[in-house]
Short mmCIF file of N, CA and C in Angstrom, two decimals:
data_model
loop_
_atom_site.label_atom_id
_atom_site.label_comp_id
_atom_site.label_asym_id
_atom_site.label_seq_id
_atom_site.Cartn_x
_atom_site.Cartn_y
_atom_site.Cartn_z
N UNK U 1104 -30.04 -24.26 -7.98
CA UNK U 1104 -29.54 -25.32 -8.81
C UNK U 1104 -30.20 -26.64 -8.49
N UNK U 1105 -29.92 -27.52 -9.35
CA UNK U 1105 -30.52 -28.93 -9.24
C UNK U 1105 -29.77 -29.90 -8.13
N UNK U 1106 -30.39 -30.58 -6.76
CA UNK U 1106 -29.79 -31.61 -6.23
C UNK U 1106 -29.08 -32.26 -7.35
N UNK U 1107 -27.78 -32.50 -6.55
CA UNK U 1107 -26.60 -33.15 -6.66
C UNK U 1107 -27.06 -34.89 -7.08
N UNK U 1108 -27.07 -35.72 -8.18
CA UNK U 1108 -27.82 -36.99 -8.30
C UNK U 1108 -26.74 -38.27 -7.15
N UNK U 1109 -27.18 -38.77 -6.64
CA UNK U 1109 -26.28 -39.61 -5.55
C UNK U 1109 -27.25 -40.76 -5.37
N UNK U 1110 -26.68 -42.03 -6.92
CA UNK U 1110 -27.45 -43.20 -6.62
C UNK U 1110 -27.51 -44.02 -5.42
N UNK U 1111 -26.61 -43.36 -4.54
CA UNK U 1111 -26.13 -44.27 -3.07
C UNK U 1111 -27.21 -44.06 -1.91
N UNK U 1112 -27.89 -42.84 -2.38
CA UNK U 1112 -29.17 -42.27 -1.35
C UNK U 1112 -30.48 -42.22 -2.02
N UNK U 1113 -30.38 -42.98 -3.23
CA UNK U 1113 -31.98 -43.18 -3.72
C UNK U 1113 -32.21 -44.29 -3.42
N UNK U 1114 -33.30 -44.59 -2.77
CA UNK U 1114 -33.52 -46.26 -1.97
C UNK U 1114 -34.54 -46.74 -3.14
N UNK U 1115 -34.36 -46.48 -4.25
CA UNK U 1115 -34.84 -47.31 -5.53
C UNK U 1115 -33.78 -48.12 -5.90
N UNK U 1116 -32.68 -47.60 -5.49
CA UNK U 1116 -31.33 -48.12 -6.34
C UNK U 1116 -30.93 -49.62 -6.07
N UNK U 1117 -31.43 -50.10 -4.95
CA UNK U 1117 -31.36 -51.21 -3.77
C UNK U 1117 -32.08 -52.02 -4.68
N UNK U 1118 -33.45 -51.69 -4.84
CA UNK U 1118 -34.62 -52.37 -5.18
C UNK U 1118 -34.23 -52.98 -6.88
N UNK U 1119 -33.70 -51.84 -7.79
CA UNK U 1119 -32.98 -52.07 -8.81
C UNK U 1119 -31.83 -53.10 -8.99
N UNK U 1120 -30.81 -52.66 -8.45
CA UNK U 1120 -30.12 -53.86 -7.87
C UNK U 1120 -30.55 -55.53 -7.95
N UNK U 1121 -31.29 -55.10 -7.21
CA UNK U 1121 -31.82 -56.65 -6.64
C UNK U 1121 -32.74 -56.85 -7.94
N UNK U 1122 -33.39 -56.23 -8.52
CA UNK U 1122 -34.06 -56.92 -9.78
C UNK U 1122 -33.23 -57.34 -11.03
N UNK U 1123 -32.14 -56.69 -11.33
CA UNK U 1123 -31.16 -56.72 -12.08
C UNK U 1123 -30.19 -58.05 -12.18
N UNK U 1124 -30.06 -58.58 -10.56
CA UNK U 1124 -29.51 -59.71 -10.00
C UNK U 1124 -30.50 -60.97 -10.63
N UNK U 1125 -31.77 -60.48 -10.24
CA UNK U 1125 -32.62 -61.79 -10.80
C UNK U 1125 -33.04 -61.88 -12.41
N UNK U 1126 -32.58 -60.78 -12.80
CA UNK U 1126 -33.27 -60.50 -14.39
C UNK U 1126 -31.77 -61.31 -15.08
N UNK U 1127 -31.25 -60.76 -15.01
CA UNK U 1127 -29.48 -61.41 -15.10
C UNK U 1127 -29.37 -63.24 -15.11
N UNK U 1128 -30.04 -63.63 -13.86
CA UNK U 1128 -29.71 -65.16 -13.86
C UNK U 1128 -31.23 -65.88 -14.69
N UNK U 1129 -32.24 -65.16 -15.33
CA UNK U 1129 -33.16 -65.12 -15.86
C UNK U 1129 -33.18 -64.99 -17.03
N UNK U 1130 -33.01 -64.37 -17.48
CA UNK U 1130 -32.19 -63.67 -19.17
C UNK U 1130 -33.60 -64.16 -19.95
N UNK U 1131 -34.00 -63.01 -20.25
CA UNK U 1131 -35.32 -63.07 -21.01
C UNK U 1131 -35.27 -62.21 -22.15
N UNK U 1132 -35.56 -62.81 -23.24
CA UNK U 1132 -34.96 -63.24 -24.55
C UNK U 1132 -35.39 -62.12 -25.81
N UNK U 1133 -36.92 -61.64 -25.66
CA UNK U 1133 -37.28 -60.53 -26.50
C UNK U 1133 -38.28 -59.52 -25.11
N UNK U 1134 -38.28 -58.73 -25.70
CA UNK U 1134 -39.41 -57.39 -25.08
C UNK U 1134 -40.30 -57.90 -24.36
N UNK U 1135 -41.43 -59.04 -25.57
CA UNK U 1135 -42.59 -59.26 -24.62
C UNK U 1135 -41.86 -60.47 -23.19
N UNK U 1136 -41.01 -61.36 -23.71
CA UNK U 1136 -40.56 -61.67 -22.50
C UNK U 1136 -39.90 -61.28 -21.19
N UNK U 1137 -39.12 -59.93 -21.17
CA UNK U 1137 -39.28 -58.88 -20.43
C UNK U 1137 -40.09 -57.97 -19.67
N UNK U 1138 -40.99 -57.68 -20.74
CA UNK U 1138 -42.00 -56.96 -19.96
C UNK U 1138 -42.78 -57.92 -19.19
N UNK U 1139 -43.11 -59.27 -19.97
CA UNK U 1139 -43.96 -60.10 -18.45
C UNK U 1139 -42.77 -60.68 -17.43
N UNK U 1140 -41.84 -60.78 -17.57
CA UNK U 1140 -40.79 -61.09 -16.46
C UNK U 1140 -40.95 -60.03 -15.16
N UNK U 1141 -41.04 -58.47 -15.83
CA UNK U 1141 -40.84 -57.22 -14.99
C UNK U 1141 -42.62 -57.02 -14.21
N UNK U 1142 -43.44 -57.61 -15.12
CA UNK U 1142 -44.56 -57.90 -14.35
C UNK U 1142 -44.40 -58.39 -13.53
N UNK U 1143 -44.23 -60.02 -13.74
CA UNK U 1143 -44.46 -60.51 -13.07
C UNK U 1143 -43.96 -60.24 -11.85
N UNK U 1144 -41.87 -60.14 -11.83
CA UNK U 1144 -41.44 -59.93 -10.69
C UNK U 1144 -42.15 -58.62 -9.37
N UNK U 1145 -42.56 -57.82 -10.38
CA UNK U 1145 -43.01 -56.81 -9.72
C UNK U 1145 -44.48 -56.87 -8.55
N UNK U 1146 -45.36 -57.26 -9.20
CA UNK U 1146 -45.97 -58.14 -8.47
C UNK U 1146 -46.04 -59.44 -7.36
N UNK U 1147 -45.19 -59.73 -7.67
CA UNK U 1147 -44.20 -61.01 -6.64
C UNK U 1147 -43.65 -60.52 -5.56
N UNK U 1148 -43.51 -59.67 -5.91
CA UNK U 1148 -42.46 -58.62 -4.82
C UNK U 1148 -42.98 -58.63 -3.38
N UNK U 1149 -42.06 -58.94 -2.74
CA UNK U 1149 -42.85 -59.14 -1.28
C UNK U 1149 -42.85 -57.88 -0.61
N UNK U 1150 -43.43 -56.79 -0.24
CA UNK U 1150 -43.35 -55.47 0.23
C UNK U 1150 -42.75 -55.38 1.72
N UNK U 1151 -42.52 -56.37 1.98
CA UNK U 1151 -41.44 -56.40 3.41
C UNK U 1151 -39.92 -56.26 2.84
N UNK U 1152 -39.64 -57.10 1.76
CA UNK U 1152 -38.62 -57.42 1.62
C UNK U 1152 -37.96 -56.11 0.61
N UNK U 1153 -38.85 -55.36 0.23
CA UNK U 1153 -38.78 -54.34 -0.50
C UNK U 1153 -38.98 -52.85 0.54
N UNK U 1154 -39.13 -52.79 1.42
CA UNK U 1154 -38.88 -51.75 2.57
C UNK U 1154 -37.42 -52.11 2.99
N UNK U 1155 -37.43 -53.16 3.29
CA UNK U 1155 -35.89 -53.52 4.03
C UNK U 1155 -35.14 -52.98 2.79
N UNK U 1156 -35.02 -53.34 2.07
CA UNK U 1156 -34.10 -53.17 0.40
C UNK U 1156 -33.97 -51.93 0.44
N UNK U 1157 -35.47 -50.52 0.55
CA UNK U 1157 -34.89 -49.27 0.39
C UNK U 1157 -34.87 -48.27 1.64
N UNK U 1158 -36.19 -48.30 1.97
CA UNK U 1158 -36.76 -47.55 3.29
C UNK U 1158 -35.63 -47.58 4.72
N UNK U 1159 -35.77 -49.02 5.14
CA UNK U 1159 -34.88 -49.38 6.46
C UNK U 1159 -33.29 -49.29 5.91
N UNK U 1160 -33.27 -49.23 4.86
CA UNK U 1160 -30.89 -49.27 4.51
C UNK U 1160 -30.66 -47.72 4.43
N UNK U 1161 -31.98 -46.78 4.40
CA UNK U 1161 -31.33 -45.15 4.21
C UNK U 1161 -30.48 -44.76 5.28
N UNK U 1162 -30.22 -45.45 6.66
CA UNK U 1162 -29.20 -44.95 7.87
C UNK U 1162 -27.70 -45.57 7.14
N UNK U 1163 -27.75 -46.89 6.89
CA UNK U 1163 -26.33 -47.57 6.49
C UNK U 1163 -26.31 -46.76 5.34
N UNK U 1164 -26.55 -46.61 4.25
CA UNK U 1164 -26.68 -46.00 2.80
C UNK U 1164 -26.10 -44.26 3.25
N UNK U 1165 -26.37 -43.54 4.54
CA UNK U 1165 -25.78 -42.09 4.79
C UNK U 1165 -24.65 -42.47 5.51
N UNK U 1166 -24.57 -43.54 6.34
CA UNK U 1166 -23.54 -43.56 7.38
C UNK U 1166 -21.96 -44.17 6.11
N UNK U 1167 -22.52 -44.94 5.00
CA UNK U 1167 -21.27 -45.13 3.52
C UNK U 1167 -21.42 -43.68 2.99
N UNK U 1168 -22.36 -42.81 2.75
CA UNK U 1168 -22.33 -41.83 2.23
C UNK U 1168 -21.24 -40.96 2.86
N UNK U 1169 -21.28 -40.67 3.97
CA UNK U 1169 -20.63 -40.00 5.21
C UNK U 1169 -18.94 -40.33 5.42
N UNK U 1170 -18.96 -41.79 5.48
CA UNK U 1170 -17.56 -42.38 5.31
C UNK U 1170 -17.14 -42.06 3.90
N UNK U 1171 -17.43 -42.28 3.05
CA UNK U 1171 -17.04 -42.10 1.88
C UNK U 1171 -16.40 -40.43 1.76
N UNK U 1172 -17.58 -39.44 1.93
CA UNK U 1172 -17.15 -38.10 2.18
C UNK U 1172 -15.68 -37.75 2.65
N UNK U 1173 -15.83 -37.89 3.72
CA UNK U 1173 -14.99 -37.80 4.91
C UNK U 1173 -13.39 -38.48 4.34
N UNK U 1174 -13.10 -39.52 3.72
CA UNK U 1174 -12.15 -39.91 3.02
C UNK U 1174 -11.65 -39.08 1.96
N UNK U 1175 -12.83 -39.06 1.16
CA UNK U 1175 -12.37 -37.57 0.13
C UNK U 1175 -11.96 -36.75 0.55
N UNK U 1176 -12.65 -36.02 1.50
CA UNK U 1176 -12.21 -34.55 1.99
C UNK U 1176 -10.42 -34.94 3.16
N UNK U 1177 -10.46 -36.08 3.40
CA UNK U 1177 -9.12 -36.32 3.70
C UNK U 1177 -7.89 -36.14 2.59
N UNK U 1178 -8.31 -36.89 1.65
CA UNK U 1178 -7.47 -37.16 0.15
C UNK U 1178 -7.35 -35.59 0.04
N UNK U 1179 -7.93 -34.77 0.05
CA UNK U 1179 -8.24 -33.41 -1.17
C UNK U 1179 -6.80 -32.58 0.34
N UNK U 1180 -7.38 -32.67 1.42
CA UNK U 1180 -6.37 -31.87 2.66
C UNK U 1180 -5.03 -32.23 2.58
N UNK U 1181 -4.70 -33.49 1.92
CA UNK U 1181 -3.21 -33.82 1.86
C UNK U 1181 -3.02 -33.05 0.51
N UNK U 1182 -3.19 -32.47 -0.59
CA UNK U 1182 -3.13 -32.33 -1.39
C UNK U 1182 -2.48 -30.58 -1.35
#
């Protein structure tokens, strides 16, 4: 079967996030102003700050994954 989809462990989702935050207080108005916004930001992108965002958060990102679990499977045992 197909992995289970779990936006909490794709370290794109971080990176998304955070573009969404700046596209949001940006608000760009038709397509072509979008698509050069998503250029541009993309290019701008500082590749430190974009490891930290997905690469370096995958321990915190399993250790919420894990807590999160672990609560459920509490909820489901009282049941």
């Amino acid at each position: 079967g197909r992995p289970t989809y779990s936006p909490d462990l794709n370290p794109i989702e971080n990176v998304r996030g955070f573009l969404n935050k700046n596209l949001a207080s940006d608000c760009p108005r038709t397509p072509k102003e979008l698509t050069t916004y998503l250029h541009n930001w993309w290019c701008d992108l500082d590749i430190i700050y974009a490891e930290k965002l997905s690469v370096y958060s995958i321990f915190k990102r399993c250790d919420n994954v894990m807590k999160t679990l672990a609560f459920v499977n509490e909820l489901f045992a009282q049941c």
